[in-house]
Short mmCIF file of C-alpha atoms and ligand atoms in Angstrom, two decimals:
data_model
loop_
_atom_site.label_atom_id
_atom_site.label_comp_id
_atom_site.label_asym_id
_atom_site.label_seq_id
_atom_site.Cartn_x
_atom_site.Cartn_y
_atom_site.Cartn_z
CA UNK D 1 147.32 -65.88 219.46
CA UNK D 2 147.21 -65.06 223.12
CA UNK D 3 144.46 -65.68 225.54
CA UNK D 4 143.57 -62.03 225.39
CA UNK D 5 142.71 -62.25 221.74
CA UNK D 6 140.51 -65.29 222.03
CA UNK D 7 138.55 -64.45 225.12
CA UNK D 8 135.47 -63.42 223.17
CA UNK D 9 133.45 -60.33 223.73
CA UNK D 10 134.99 -58.62 226.71
CA UNK D 11 132.50 -55.94 227.54
CA UNK D 12 128.98 -55.58 228.70
CA UNK D 13 126.30 -58.08 229.27
CA UNK D 14 122.86 -57.39 228.06
CA UNK D 15 120.59 -55.26 230.13
CA UNK D 16 116.87 -55.47 229.96
CA UNK D 17 114.91 -52.43 228.86
CA UNK D 18 113.61 -51.96 232.37
CA UNK D 19 117.08 -52.07 233.82
CA UNK D 20 118.38 -49.76 231.16
CA UNK D 21 115.71 -47.23 231.98
CA UNK D 22 116.64 -47.15 235.63
CA UNK D 23 120.40 -47.19 235.24
CA UNK D 24 120.76 -44.86 232.34
CA UNK D 25 123.37 -42.75 234.09
CA UNK D 26 125.68 -45.66 234.71
CA UNK D 27 128.29 -46.78 232.29
CA UNK D 28 128.07 -50.54 232.05
CA UNK D 29 131.66 -51.20 231.13
CA UNK D 30 133.61 -49.42 233.81
CA UNK D 31 134.42 -52.57 235.71
CA UNK D 32 137.18 -53.46 233.33
CA UNK D 33 140.02 -51.01 233.05
CA UNK D 34 142.99 -53.04 232.00
CA UNK D 35 145.28 -51.88 229.28
CA UNK D 36 148.14 -54.06 230.32
CA UNK D 37 148.66 -57.66 231.11
CA UNK D 38 151.32 -56.97 233.70
CA UNK D 39 155.06 -56.77 233.97
CA UNK D 40 155.73 -59.98 232.12
CA UNK D 41 155.11 -59.38 228.45
CA UNK D 42 152.14 -61.43 227.50
CA UNK D 43 152.17 -63.37 230.76
CA UNK D 44 154.49 -65.69 228.95
CA UNK D 45 156.73 -68.13 230.72
CA UNK D 46 159.59 -67.74 228.28
CA UNK D 47 162.66 -66.40 230.06
CA UNK D 48 164.24 -63.11 229.09
CA UNK D 49 167.07 -64.72 227.22
CA UNK D 50 168.52 -64.68 223.73
CA UNK D 51 166.13 -67.28 222.41
CA UNK D 52 163.20 -66.35 220.21
CA UNK D 53 160.27 -68.25 221.65
CA UNK D 54 157.74 -67.07 219.08
CA UNK D 55 160.09 -66.89 216.10
CA UNK D 56 159.25 -63.31 215.23
CA UNK D 57 162.87 -62.24 214.95
CA UNK D 58 162.91 -60.45 218.28
CA UNK D 59 164.88 -62.13 221.04
CA UNK D 60 162.93 -62.96 224.16
CA UNK D 61 164.85 -60.43 226.21
CA UNK D 62 163.80 -57.65 223.83
CA UNK D 63 160.36 -58.95 222.87
CA UNK D 64 157.41 -57.08 224.31
CA UNK D 65 155.23 -60.09 223.64
CA UNK D 66 157.45 -63.16 223.88
CA UNK D 67 155.06 -65.95 223.05
CA UNK D 68 153.16 -64.36 220.19
CA UNK D 69 154.77 -63.25 216.99
CA UNK D 70 154.69 -59.48 216.68
CA UNK D 71 157.65 -58.46 214.57
CA UNK D 72 156.62 -54.81 214.51
CA UNK D 73 156.55 -54.63 218.31
CA UNK D 74 153.70 -52.11 218.14
CA UNK D 75 152.80 -50.81 221.56
CA UNK D 76 150.18 -48.17 221.09
CA UNK D 77 149.60 -47.36 224.74
CA UNK D 78 153.30 -47.38 225.56
CA UNK D 79 153.04 -49.77 228.50
CA UNK D 80 155.94 -51.91 227.26
CA UNK D 81 153.53 -54.72 226.43
CA UNK D 82 152.97 -55.20 222.73
CA UNK D 83 149.52 -54.66 221.30
CA UNK D 84 149.16 -58.35 220.62
CA UNK D 85 149.65 -59.16 224.30
CA UNK D 86 147.70 -56.23 225.68
CA UNK D 87 144.35 -56.67 227.27
CA UNK D 88 141.67 -54.82 225.31
CA UNK D 89 141.45 -51.08 225.65
CA UNK D 90 138.12 -50.56 227.34
CA UNK D 91 136.22 -47.34 226.92
CA UNK D 92 132.97 -46.16 228.36
CA UNK D 93 130.95 -42.99 228.45
CA UNK D 94 132.51 -40.66 230.97
CA UNK D 95 131.93 -37.20 229.69
CA UNK D 96 131.02 -35.40 226.56
CA UNK D 97 127.87 -33.45 226.98
CA UNK D 98 125.58 -33.07 224.02
CA UNK D 99 125.29 -31.62 221.53
CA UNK D 100 128.88 -31.88 220.39
CA UNK D 101 129.35 -35.44 221.57
CA UNK D 102 127.19 -38.34 222.57
CA UNK D 103 124.19 -37.21 220.65
CA UNK D 104 123.37 -39.18 217.56
CA UNK D 105 120.91 -37.68 215.15
CA UNK D 106 118.55 -39.84 213.26
CA UNK D 107 115.29 -39.63 211.41
CA UNK D 108 112.26 -41.58 212.50
CA UNK D 109 109.42 -42.47 210.27
CA UNK D 110 106.21 -44.20 211.15
CA UNK D 111 103.43 -45.14 208.87
CA UNK D 112 101.19 -47.63 207.26
CA UNK D 113 100.86 -47.97 203.55
CA UNK D 114 100.72 -44.61 201.84
CA UNK D 115 100.40 -42.60 205.03
CA UNK D 116 103.58 -41.74 206.79
CA UNK D 117 105.13 -39.13 208.99
CA UNK D 118 108.74 -38.29 209.62
CA UNK D 119 110.49 -36.35 212.29
CA UNK D 120 114.02 -35.87 213.52
CA UNK D 121 115.20 -37.81 216.56
CA UNK D 122 118.12 -36.93 218.77
CA UNK D 123 119.44 -40.01 220.48
CA UNK D 124 121.18 -38.72 223.59
CA UNK D 125 123.57 -41.39 224.75
CA UNK D 126 123.87 -41.69 228.51
CA UNK D 127 126.04 -44.74 228.75
CA UNK D 128 127.83 -47.16 226.56
CA UNK D 129 131.08 -48.89 225.98
CA UNK D 130 133.44 -50.48 223.57
CA UNK D 131 136.60 -52.49 223.84
CA UNK D 132 139.31 -52.20 221.23
CA UNK D 133 142.00 -54.69 220.50
CA UNK D 134 144.86 -53.48 218.37
CA UNK D 135 147.17 -55.79 216.54
CA UNK D 136 150.73 -55.63 215.32
CA UNK D 137 149.89 -54.41 211.84
CA UNK D 138 147.79 -51.32 212.33
CA UNK D 139 144.33 -52.82 212.41
CA UNK D 140 142.00 -53.47 215.26
CA UNK D 141 138.71 -54.88 216.37
CA UNK D 142 136.00 -53.10 218.27
CA UNK D 143 133.89 -55.26 220.49
CA UNK D 144 130.41 -54.82 221.75
CA UNK D 145 129.53 -51.25 220.97
CA UNK D 146 126.83 -50.70 223.51
CA UNK D 147 124.77 -47.57 223.49
CA UNK D 148 122.06 -46.65 225.93
CA UNK D 149 119.88 -43.81 224.79
CA UNK D 150 118.19 -41.48 227.17
CA UNK D 151 114.57 -40.60 227.30
CA UNK D 152 113.45 -38.68 224.32
CA UNK D 153 110.67 -36.14 224.50
CA UNK D 154 107.39 -37.27 223.13
CA UNK D 155 107.28 -36.79 219.44
CA UNK D 156 104.06 -36.33 217.67
CA UNK D 157 103.12 -36.21 214.08
CA UNK D 158 99.95 -36.03 212.09
CA UNK D 159 99.46 -38.55 209.39
CA UNK D 160 97.46 -37.20 206.51
CA UNK D 161 95.13 -35.39 208.89
CA UNK D 162 93.48 -38.72 209.65
CA UNK D 163 95.21 -39.81 212.77
CA UNK D 164 97.42 -38.25 215.38
CA UNK D 165 100.27 -40.63 215.85
CA UNK D 166 102.26 -40.25 219.03
CA UNK D 167 105.58 -41.98 219.05
CA UNK D 168 107.62 -41.97 222.24
CA UNK D 169 111.15 -43.31 222.30
CA UNK D 170 111.43 -44.07 225.99
CA UNK D 171 114.78 -45.77 225.79
CA UNK D 172 116.91 -47.74 223.45
CA UNK D 173 119.74 -50.08 224.13
CA UNK D 174 121.88 -50.90 221.16
CA UNK D 175 124.39 -53.70 221.37
CA UNK D 176 126.89 -54.88 218.85
CA UNK D 177 126.89 -58.65 219.30
CA UNK D 178 130.04 -59.27 217.33
CA UNK D 179 133.37 -57.62 216.95
CA UNK D 180 133.83 -55.48 213.92
CA UNK D 181 137.12 -54.69 212.39
CA UNK D 182 138.57 -51.26 212.12
CA UNK D 183 141.41 -50.47 209.82
CA UNK D 184 143.93 -48.09 211.32
CA UNK D 185 146.04 -47.06 208.35
CA UNK D 186 148.85 -45.55 210.29
CA UNK D 187 152.41 -46.31 209.34
CA UNK D 188 154.76 -48.29 211.49
CA UNK D 189 156.92 -45.19 211.88
CA UNK D 190 154.21 -43.15 213.57
CA UNK D 191 152.38 -45.89 215.38
CA UNK D 192 153.25 -44.30 218.70
CA UNK D 193 152.15 -40.81 217.74
CA UNK D 194 149.35 -41.01 220.23
CA UNK D 195 146.34 -40.93 217.98
CA UNK D 196 145.18 -43.39 215.39
CA UNK D 197 142.20 -42.89 213.17
CA UNK D 198 140.62 -45.80 211.43
CA UNK D 199 137.58 -46.70 209.46
CA UNK D 200 134.84 -49.16 210.20
CA UNK D 201 134.54 -50.29 206.64
CA UNK D 202 131.69 -52.73 206.99
CA UNK D 203 128.19 -52.28 208.30
CA UNK D 204 128.06 -53.45 211.87
CA UNK D 205 125.23 -55.64 213.04
CA UNK D 206 123.48 -54.52 216.19
CA UNK D 207 120.60 -55.57 218.35
CA UNK D 208 118.17 -52.86 219.34
CA UNK D 209 116.24 -53.32 222.52
CA UNK D 210 114.05 -50.84 224.26
CA UNK D 211 110.71 -49.18 224.42
CA UNK D 212 109.07 -47.16 221.74
CA UNK D 213 105.48 -46.51 222.58
CA UNK D 214 102.89 -45.95 219.96
CA UNK D 215 100.66 -44.24 222.37
CA UNK D 216 97.33 -43.41 220.95
CA UNK D 217 95.31 -42.53 217.98
CA UNK D 218 92.09 -40.76 217.27
CA UNK D 219 91.35 -43.56 214.89
CA UNK D 220 91.82 -46.91 216.51
CA UNK D 221 91.54 -48.68 213.22
CA UNK D 222 94.89 -47.26 212.31
CA UNK D 223 96.87 -47.47 215.49
CA UNK D 224 96.42 -49.37 218.67
CA UNK D 225 97.21 -47.59 221.89
CA UNK D 226 99.99 -48.50 224.23
CA UNK D 227 102.18 -50.65 222.07
CA UNK D 228 105.76 -51.27 223.02
CA UNK D 229 107.04 -52.86 219.91
CA UNK D 230 110.76 -53.12 220.36
CA UNK D 231 112.32 -56.31 221.61
CA UNK D 232 115.61 -57.47 220.19
CA UNK D 233 115.16 -55.94 216.80
CA UNK D 234 118.01 -56.62 214.44
CA UNK D 235 119.60 -53.56 212.94
CA UNK D 236 122.92 -52.19 211.93
CA UNK D 237 125.25 -49.29 212.37
CA UNK D 238 126.57 -47.60 209.27
CA UNK D 239 130.23 -47.38 208.53
CA UNK D 240 132.09 -44.60 210.24
CA UNK D 241 135.45 -43.49 211.49
CA UNK D 242 137.09 -44.44 214.75
CA UNK D 243 139.70 -42.33 216.44
CA UNK D 244 141.68 -43.69 219.36
CA UNK D 245 143.63 -41.09 221.29
CA UNK D 246 146.31 -42.61 223.44
CA UNK D 247 147.30 -39.85 225.83
CA UNK D 248 143.74 -38.86 226.55
CA UNK D 249 142.60 -42.45 226.77
CA UNK D 250 139.74 -41.68 224.50
CA UNK D 251 137.92 -43.20 221.58
CA UNK D 252 135.53 -41.45 219.26
CA UNK D 253 133.10 -43.22 216.98
CA UNK D 254 132.02 -40.84 214.26
CA UNK D 255 128.93 -41.64 212.26
CA UNK D 256 128.01 -39.59 209.24
CA UNK D 257 125.37 -41.29 207.20
CA UNK D 258 121.99 -39.79 206.41
CA UNK D 259 120.54 -42.74 204.56
CA UNK D 260 121.42 -45.87 206.41
CA UNK D 261 118.46 -47.70 207.92
CA UNK D 262 119.37 -48.42 211.53
CA UNK D 263 116.39 -50.67 212.15
CA UNK D 264 112.78 -51.20 211.27
CA UNK D 265 110.00 -52.69 213.28
CA UNK D 266 106.33 -53.23 212.66
CA UNK D 267 103.94 -52.73 215.51
CA UNK D 268 101.11 -55.02 216.39
CA UNK D 269 98.79 -52.52 214.82
CA UNK D 270 100.65 -52.74 211.57
CA UNK D 271 102.60 -49.52 211.72
CA UNK D 272 106.12 -49.66 210.48
CA UNK D 273 108.60 -47.69 212.53
CA UNK D 274 111.91 -46.99 210.92
CA UNK D 275 114.98 -45.20 212.17
CA UNK D 276 117.07 -43.90 209.32
CA UNK D 277 120.40 -42.19 209.22
CA UNK D 278 122.92 -41.82 211.97
CA UNK D 279 125.17 -38.84 212.36
CA UNK D 280 127.14 -37.60 215.30
CA UNK D 281 130.10 -38.35 217.47
CA UNK D 282 130.12 -40.83 220.29
CA UNK D 283 133.00 -40.22 222.67
CA UNK D 284 134.11 -42.66 225.28
CA UNK D 285 136.98 -42.64 227.72
CA UNK D 286 139.05 -45.19 229.53
CA1 CA H 1 160.29 -63.19 219.78
CA1 CA H 2 156.76 -61.48 220.02
CA1 CA H 3 150.80 -52.00 225.13
#
């Protein structure tokens, strides 16, 4: 494999909740734009001769990735550098106003024991990024899906007429710590058609960081005021589809799952907060 495929997670570093709340309009992954590794395929020292450095059946002079075997010569972005030698395709939030894009709908529940309330939550994404590495066989890996969620209006629900429970999602930062694979079942014949749609076929682990305030209660035995319970809560994204559009330099992550539990967290006061279901399209551009 090339250095570009073993360089680890190529996108964002973690941002604290405070930083996220003050930089919510900035995309954290725009510093990296590369989709090519340069004029020399794969930055490989092999000369453009009739030899076959990597033994993939393609002579060096014709090989778009001379030092790594890629017999299919797939070059999704058409930059004359094979997918295997390409730097990751890096996408970040650049446009896509809600509600059609960049708004993920979920369902929050909060409760203790038999008392519970539920209400819909719209997670408006203000920044985020992913990097995609395609291979020579029509599959890919998505790295570090990072999603910063904007302020959400204060949500309020009454629990069994006993307590008024105010839940405020001030911000959320969701990071995918590991790459997750995406199958792009396109055929070799149409690999350069410009758009590939794949499926994230496994649940993707995420880390949720942010501030959800449990603000107050008329019954302090049930809820303590001013809690900020979220700090590196493990969670997961459901499976979904991924569409990568070449000519528009765009990727769309499409979630459509009403039941998946994104994360749960129990407050100091003993309330369990749960975010369930994730539907909506997240669109990012190069
Ligand atoms: Ca070769
Ligand atoms: Ca090759
Ligand atoms: Ca390429």
